[in-house]
Amino acid sequence: MAGGPHEAPRTAVPSRCGNCAIRGYSPCGGLRDLHSLDRLDRSQAASRFVASGSAVFGQGDAATSSFTVLTGWIALSDTLADGRTVILHFALPGDVVPLEFIGDRSSRTAFAIDDATVCAISRARHDILRHEDALYADRYLAAVARELHLAYDHFVNIALSSAGERVIKLLWELAIRNLRRRPATGETILLPLTQTQISLSTGMTPVHVSRTLARLRKDRLVDFKNHRMTVLNVAAVERLAGISEDTMALWLGAMMRGPDQWIGDH
Amino acid sequence: MAGGPHEAPRTAVPSRCGNCAIRGYSPCGGLRDLHSLDRLDRSQAASRFVASGSAVFGQGDAATSSFTVLTGWIALSDTLADGRTVILHFALPGDVVPLEFIGDRSSRTAFAIDDATVCAISRARHDILRHEDALYADRYLAAVARELHLAYDHFVNIALSSAGERVIKLLWELAIRNLRRRPATGETILLPLTQTQISLSTGMTPVHVSRTLARLRKDRLVDFKNHRMTVLNVAAVERLAGISEDTMALWLGAMMRGPDQWIGDH
DNA sequence: CGTCCGTTTGAGCTTAATCAACGGACGTGG
DNA sequence: CCACGTCCGTTGATTAAGCTCAAACGGACG
């Protein structure tokens, strides 16, 4: 840990959010040009600061807006009537917070993992854009399809894997989506998660997450401590995690170029 | 089990698949009018018979078509390199087989749980329809959003619930989606699943599914035997399964009317 | 009539949850 | 400055849930 951890270097992109005056937020995570489309009425979108731990929206709230993460991490979660909670998904800068947009109230909660800013687009405007702008519609559909793919992958992970596999897959996914490349051995990556949040998204108890991380440290795969993951052995991690090329491409966002090609098809 | 089990009574609907000459297949499961839209070039869609156990498409196959289930049940599954398999979703008559349509090859397998017929629309045509027909685009997006919602719910189920809860939730979901209403105590419902398939979709072993079903039978919740589920106590089932109103509405497809309303909004 | 598949049941074992105590980091208020 | 509470992570001991291995059964089907 000589040089200390470094922020994920994000590729600078020409597009920016005119409203929010924040740039470089979205290399190709989903609605890459969501906020720079000419049709977007600037008065309709607004950036919003969300303090660490506080909610963007909660279960039962009116689902009036679509959100894109500009900075920080947003967790999408579901809490049952008896209080049991799961984290369904982590939305990183550039990602759309995956709203299912079914019915008029949200069935999930979105909260900030660390201090975050999000860009909101009203649902009415979102619907107009979808109908008037084919590119926007394509990108939005692609974003939802990506979330579906990630959700299925997550499901596979939790259904089949042992504790060690679940944790390492989650950490590896988040590292790659954050860095936008495969980490190198020896590298330290900032992942603003707590062990409790890892437990919520892997369906384990916090104590068992702690033991599992201790095991991963002892086996010299990764060392997760204080919101920082140090990669000790890339090969061993990838052997345990068993990540396919397709999955890697999905995390890197490379496949998101698909829809553009389809448009040109006919 | 006096009168024996009865087929799920499906509401007759005016729409039908012109190509496939099969009617009443899709009350409102997703792309309700997918095959009856005027714009649909009839020469492009074709019905296809899929024998029980055989695949509609497999992992790695070219993702060239979108499929809607006409009769029978289709399971969407994922198999890892080492052979471990999960069933991600069951598509019932009227449902779209949820293709993520990312990249040009399918990352999942779809196979028939019992003898089935599906209606295929080529991806090229699907893309044209999406761009030229706002209603089609809305319905397709709503269908993907619904699949995302179901996937998240499934994830919550597997992450938080005990074996008994998982199994009863799965059976209850399938019964309600099949019947399009809440079953009554004493009713017997045909669910063309095996215990092995239940185990694949709940992340358990077949032996433990057998024990869990034995327990549910002993506790007089449901009796699942020979592809037939007999409901012994609706109240007890719903207490254990803990189904919310929103979830019920999603299963019943009632919320799918959302998009139509949005269209009228602006 | 035998084979195969799905299911049942038993015994022993592994994994992860639970219960519990403790320690460090941090923030608050005296 | 220290005392205090809180949150998060660690560690140990114990319990329970579910898996593995194994044997056997029944129905479907050729």
CSV table of C-alpha atoms in Angstrom, one decimal, chain B:
chain,number,residue,atom,x,y,z
B,1,MET,CA,-58.8,-34.5,-5.4
B,2,ALA,CA,-62.3,-35.6,-6.3
B,3,GLY,CA,-62.7,-33.9,-9.7
B,4,GLY,CA,-59.1,-34.1,-10.6
B,5,PRO,CA,-57.0,-31.1,-11.6
B,6,HIS,CA,-58.2,-28.7,-14.2
B,7,GLU,CA,-56.4,-26.7,-16.8
B,8,ALA,CA,-55.8,-23.0,-16.1
B,9,PRO,CA,-58.8,-21.3,-17.5
B,10,ARG,CA,-57.5,-18.5,-19.7
B,11,THR,CA,-59.7,-15.6,-20.6
B,12,ALA,CA,-60.5,-15.5,-24.3
B,13,VAL,CA,-59.2,-12.5,-26.0
B,14,PRO,CA,-60.0,-11.0,-29.3
B,15,SER,CA,-56.3,-10.8,-30.4
B,16,ARG,CA,-54.8,-13.8,-32.1
B,17,CYS,CA,-51.7,-14.8,-33.9
B,18,GLY,CA,-52.5,-14.6,-37.5
B,19,ASN,CA,-49.5,-16.7,-38.5
B,20,CYS,CA,-49.8,-19.3,-36.0
B,21,ALA,CA,-53.6,-19.5,-36.1
B,22,ILE,CA,-53.7,-20.0,-32.3
B,23,ARG,CA,-56.0,-17.8,-30.3
B,24,GLY,CA,-56.4,-16.9,-26.7
B,25,TYR,CA,-52.7,-17.2,-26.0
B,26,SER,CA,-52.0,-13.9,-24.4
B,27,PRO,CA,-54.5,-12.1,-22.2
B,28,CYS,CA,-52.0,-9.5,-21.1
B,29,GLY,CA,-48.8,-11.2,-20.2
B,30,GLY,CA,-46.5,-8.8,-22.1
B,31,LEU,CA,-46.7,-8.2,-25.8
B,32,ARG,CA,-50.4,-8.9,-25.7
B,33,ASP,CA,-51.0,-7.8,-29.3
B,34,LEU,CA,-47.6,-8.5,-30.5
B,35,HIS,CA,-48.7,-10.8,-33.3
B,36,SER,CA,-51.8,-8.9,-34.2
B,37,LEU,CA,-50.3,-5.5,-34.8
B,38,ASP,CA,-51.2,-4.4,-38.3
B,39,ARG,CA,-47.6,-3.5,-39.1
B,40,LEU,CA,-46.4,-7.0,-38.4
B,41,ASP,CA,-45.4,-8.6,-41.7
B,42,ARG,CA,-47.0,-12.0,-41.4
B,43,SER,CA,-44.3,-13.7,-43.5
B,44,GLN,CA,-41.8,-12.8,-40.8
B,45,ALA,CA,-43.3,-14.5,-37.8
B,46,ALA,CA,-43.7,-18.3,-37.5
B,47,SER,CA,-44.9,-20.6,-34.9
B,48,ARG,CA,-42.6,-23.4,-33.8
B,49,PHE,CA,-43.2,-26.6,-31.9
B,50,VAL,CA,-40.8,-27.4,-29.1
B,51,ALA,CA,-40.9,-30.8,-27.6
B,52,SER,CA,-40.7,-31.2,-23.9
B,53,GLY,CA,-37.1,-31.0,-22.7
B,54,SER,CA,-35.7,-29.7,-26.0
B,55,ALA,CA,-34.2,-26.2,-26.4
B,56,VAL,CA,-35.6,-23.2,-28.1
B,57,PHE,CA,-32.1,-21.7,-28.1
B,58,GLY,CA,-28.9,-22.4,-26.2
B,59,GLN,CA,-26.1,-20.4,-24.7
B,60,GLY,CA,-23.8,-19.2,-27.5
B,61,ASP,CA,-26.4,-19.5,-30.2
B,62,ALA,CA,-26.9,-16.5,-32.4
B,63,ALA,CA,-29.6,-14.3,-30.9
B,64,THR,CA,-31.6,-13.8,-34.0
B,65,SER,CA,-35.1,-13.9,-32.7
B,66,SER,CA,-37.5,-12.9,-30.0
B,67,PHE,CA,-39.9,-15.5,-28.8
B,68,THR,CA,-43.4,-15.4,-27.3
B,69,VAL,CA,-44.8,-18.5,-25.7
B,70,LEU,CA,-48.1,-19.6,-27.2
B,71,THR,CA,-48.6,-22.9,-25.3
B,72,GLY,CA,-46.6,-24.8,-22.8
B,73,TRP,CA,-44.0,-23.6,-20.4
B,74,ILE,CA,-40.5,-22.4,-21.3
B,75,ALA,CA,-37.7,-22.2,-18.8
B,76,LEU,CA,-34.8,-19.7,-19.2
B,77,SER,CA,-31.7,-21.1,-17.7
B,78,ASP,CA,-28.0,-20.5,-17.3
B,79,THR,CA,-25.3,-23.2,-17.1
B,80,LEU,CA,-21.8,-22.5,-15.8
B,81,ALA,CA,-18.6,-23.9,-17.3
B,82,ASP,CA,-18.5,-26.6,-14.6
B,83,GLY,CA,-22.1,-27.7,-15.4
B,84,ARG,CA,-23.9,-26.2,-12.5
B,85,THR,CA,-27.3,-24.9,-13.7
B,86,VAL,CA,-29.9,-22.4,-12.6
B,87,ILE,CA,-33.4,-21.8,-13.9
B,88,LEU,CA,-33.8,-18.0,-14.1
B,89,HIS,CA,-37.3,-17.7,-15.1
B,90,PHE,CA,-40.4,-19.6,-16.3
B,91,ALA,CA,-42.2,-18.1,-19.3
B,92,LEU,CA,-45.9,-19.0,-19.4
B,93,PRO,CA,-48.3,-18.8,-22.4
B,94,GLY,CA,-48.5,-15.1,-23.4
B,95,ASP,CA,-45.1,-14.2,-21.9
B,96,VAL,CA,-42.1,-13.1,-23.9
B,97,VAL,CA,-39.0,-15.2,-23.3
B,98,PRO,CA,-36.9,-12.6,-21.7
B,99,LEU,CA,-33.9,-12.1,-24.0
B,100,GLU,CA,-31.6,-9.5,-22.8
B,101,PHE,CA,-30.6,-8.8,-26.5
B,102,ILE,CA,-27.1,-7.7,-25.6
B,103,GLY,CA,-24.4,-8.7,-28.0
B,104,ASP,CA,-25.2,-11.0,-30.9
B,105,ARG,CA,-25.2,-14.3,-29.1
B,106,SER,CA,-27.5,-15.5,-26.4
B,107,SER,CA,-26.0,-15.9,-23.0
B,108,ARG,CA,-28.8,-18.2,-21.7
B,109,THR,CA,-30.6,-21.3,-22.7
B,110,ALA,CA,-34.4,-21.6,-23.2
B,111,PHE,CA,-35.9,-25.0,-23.0
B,112,ALA,CA,-39.4,-26.4,-22.9
B,113,ILE,CA,-40.7,-27.7,-19.6
B,114,ASP,CA,-43.5,-29.5,-21.4
B,115,ASP,CA,-44.5,-29.6,-25.0
B,116,ALA,CA,-44.7,-26.1,-26.1
B,117,THR,CA,-45.2,-23.8,-29.1
B,118,VAL,CA,-43.5,-20.5,-29.5
B,119,CYS,CA,-43.9,-17.7,-31.9
B,120,ALA,CA,-40.6,-16.2,-33.3
B,121,ILE,CA,-40.0,-12.8,-34.6
B,122,SER,CA,-36.7,-12.0,-36.1
B,123,ARG,CA,-34.5,-9.5,-34.4
B,124,ALA,CA,-34.3,-7.3,-37.4
B,125,ARG,CA,-38.1,-7.2,-37.7
B,126,HIS,CA,-38.3,-6.7,-34.0
B,127,ASP,CA,-36.0,-3.7,-34.3
B,128,ILE,CA,-38.0,-2.2,-37.1
B,129,LEU,CA,-41.2,-2.6,-35.2
B,130,ARG,CA,-39.7,-1.0,-32.2
B,131,HIS,CA,-38.8,2.0,-34.2
B,132,GLU,CA,-41.9,2.3,-36.3
B,133,ASP,CA,-44.6,1.3,-33.9
B,134,ALA,CA,-44.7,3.2,-30.6
B,135,LEU,CA,-47.2,0.8,-29.1
B,136,TYR,CA,-44.9,-2.1,-29.9
B,137,ALA,CA,-42.0,-0.3,-28.4
B,138,ASP,CA,-43.9,0.5,-25.2
B,139,ARG,CA,-45.1,-3.0,-24.8
B,140,TYR,CA,-41.7,-4.5,-25.4
B,141,LEU,CA,-40.1,-2.1,-22.9
B,142,ALA,CA,-42.9,-2.9,-20.4
B,143,ALA,CA,-42.2,-6.6,-20.9
B,144,VAL,CA,-38.5,-6.2,-20.2
B,145,ALA,CA,-39.2,-4.0,-17.2
B,146,ARG,CA,-41.6,-6.7,-15.9
B,147,GLU,CA,-38.9,-9.3,-16.3
B,148,LEU,CA,-36.5,-7.1,-14.4
B,149,HIS,CA,-39.0,-6.7,-11.6
B,150,LEU,CA,-39.6,-10.5,-11.5
B,151,ALA,CA,-35.9,-11.1,-11.5
B,152,TYR,CA,-35.3,-8.8,-8.6
B,153,ASP,CA,-38.2,-10.4,-6.6
B,154,HIS,CA,-36.7,-13.8,-7.3
B,155,PHE,CA,-33.4,-12.5,-6.1
B,156,VAL,CA,-34.9,-11.2,-2.9
B,157,ASN,CA,-36.6,-14.6,-2.4
B,158,ILE,CA,-33.5,-16.6,-2.7
B,159,ALA,CA,-31.3,-14.2,-0.7
B,160,LEU,CA,-33.6,-13.9,2.3
B,161,SER,CA,-35.9,-16.9,2.5
B,162,SER,CA,-35.7,-20.4,4.0
B,163,ALA,CA,-36.2,-23.5,1.9
B,164,GLY,CA,-39.9,-23.6,2.8
B,165,GLU,CA,-40.5,-20.0,1.9
B,166,ARG,CA,-38.6,-20.3,-1.4
B,167,VAL,CA,-40.5,-23.3,-2.6
B,168,ILE,CA,-44.0,-22.0,-1.6
B,169,LYS,CA,-43.3,-18.6,-3.1
B,170,LEU,CA,-42.2,-20.2,-6.4
B,171,LEU,CA,-45.3,-22.4,-6.5
B,172,TRP,CA,-47.6,-19.6,-5.5
B,173,GLU,CA,-46.2,-17.3,-8.2
B,174,LEU,CA,-46.5,-19.9,-10.9
B,175,ALA,CA,-50.0,-20.9,-9.8
B,176,ILE,CA,-51.2,-17.3,-9.9
B,177,ARG,CA,-49.5,-16.4,-13.1
B,178,ASN,CA,-51.0,-19.6,-14.6
B,179,LEU,CA,-54.5,-19.2,-13.3
B,180,ARG,CA,-54.5,-15.3,-13.5
B,181,ARG,CA,-56.1,-15.3,-10.2
B,182,ARG,CA,-55.5,-16.3,-6.6
B,183,PRO,CA,-56.1,-20.1,-6.1
B,184,ALA,CA,-58.8,-21.2,-3.6
B,185,THR,CA,-58.4,-23.6,-0.8
B,186,GLY,CA,-59.0,-27.2,-2.0
B,187,GLU,CA,-58.2,-26.3,-5.6
B,188,THR,CA,-55.8,-28.4,-7.6
B,189,ILE,CA,-53.6,-26.7,-10.2
B,190,LEU,CA,-51.6,-28.2,-13.0
B,191,LEU,CA,-48.0,-27.0,-12.8
B,192,PRO,CA,-45.9,-28.9,-15.3
B,193,LEU,CA,-42.7,-28.8,-13.2
B,194,THR,CA,-40.6,-31.5,-11.7
B,195,GLN,CA,-39.0,-31.3,-8.2
B,196,THR,CA,-35.7,-31.2,-9.9
B,197,GLN,CA,-36.7,-28.1,-11.8
B,198,ILE,CA,-38.0,-26.5,-8.6
B,199,SER,CA,-34.5,-27.2,-7.1
B,200,LEU,CA,-32.8,-25.5,-10.1
B,201,SER,CA,-34.9,-22.4,-9.7
B,202,THR,CA,-34.6,-22.1,-6.0
B,203,GLY,CA,-30.9,-22.9,-5.6
B,204,MET,CA,-31.5,-26.1,-3.6
B,205,THR,CA,-30.8,-29.8,-4.1
B,206,PRO,CA,-33.6,-32.1,-5.4
B,207,VAL,CA,-33.5,-34.1,-2.1
B,208,HIS,CA,-34.0,-31.0,0.0
B,209,VAL,CA,-36.9,-30.0,-2.3
B,210,SER,CA,-38.5,-33.4,-1.7
B,211,ARG,CA,-38.1,-33.0,2.1
B,212,THR,CA,-39.4,-29.4,2.0
B,213,LEU,CA,-42.5,-30.5,0.0
B,214,ALA,CA,-43.0,-33.3,2.5
B,215,ARG,CA,-43.0,-30.7,5.2
B,216,LEU,CA,-45.4,-28.4,3.4
B,217,ARG,CA,-47.7,-31.4,3.0
B,218,LYS,CA,-47.4,-32.4,6.6
B,219,ASP,CA,-48.1,-28.8,7.7
B,220,ARG,CA,-51.2,-28.8,5.4
B,221,LEU,CA,-50.1,-25.8,3.2
B,222,VAL,CA,-50.0,-27.4,-0.2
B,223,ASP,CA,-49.6,-30.9,-1.6
B,224,PHE,CA,-47.4,-31.0,-4.7
B,225,LYS,CA,-47.5,-34.4,-6.4
B,226,ASN,CA,-47.2,-35.5,-10.0
B,227,HIS,CA,-47.2,-32.0,-11.5
B,228,ARG,CA,-50.3,-31.1,-9.6
B,229,MET,CA,-50.4,-28.7,-6.7
B,230,THR,CA,-53.4,-29.0,-4.3
B,231,VAL,CA,-53.9,-25.9,-2.1
B,232,LEU,CA,-54.7,-27.0,1.4
B,233,ASN,CA,-54.8,-23.6,3.2
B,234,VAL,CA,-54.6,-20.3,1.3
B,235,ALA,CA,-54.2,-18.2,4.4
B,236,ALA,CA,-51.3,-20.2,5.7
B,237,VAL,CA,-49.6,-20.2,2.3
B,238,GLU,CA,-49.9,-16.4,2.0
B,239,ARG,CA,-48.7,-15.9,5.5
B,240,LEU,CA,-45.6,-17.9,4.8
B,241,ALA,CA,-45.0,-16.5,1.3
B,242,GLY,CA,-45.7,-12.9,2.4
B,243,ILE,CA,-46.8,-11.6,-1.0
B,244,SER,CA,-47.4,-7.9,-1.3
B,245,GLU,CA,-50.2,-6.3,-3.3
B,246,ASP,CA,-47.8,-5.0,-5.8
B,247,THR,CA,-46.3,-8.4,-6.4
B,248,MET,CA,-49.7,-9.9,-6.8
B,249,ALA,CA,-50.6,-7.2,-9.4
B,250,LEU,CA,-47.4,-7.9,-11.2
B,251,TRP,CA,-48.1,-11.6,-11.4
B,252,LEU,CA,-51.6,-10.9,-12.6
B,253,GLY,CA,-50.3,-8.6,-15.2
B,254,ALA,CA,-52.7,-5.8,-14.1
B,255,MET,CA,-49.9,-3.3,-14.0
B,256,MET,CA,-49.0,-3.9,-17.6
B,257,ARG,CA,-51.6,-1.4,-18.5
B,258,GLY,CA,-49.3,1.3,-17.3
B,259,PRO,CA,-47.6,2.1,-20.6
B,260,ASP,CA,-50.9,2.9,-22.3
B,261,GLN,CA,-51.6,5.5,-19.7
B,262,TRP,CA,-48.3,7.1,-20.1
B,263,ILE,CA,-48.8,7.4,-23.9
B,264,GLY,CA,-51.8,9.4,-23.2
B,265,ASP,CA,-50.0,11.7,-20.9
B,266,HIS,CA,-48.5,14.2,-23.2
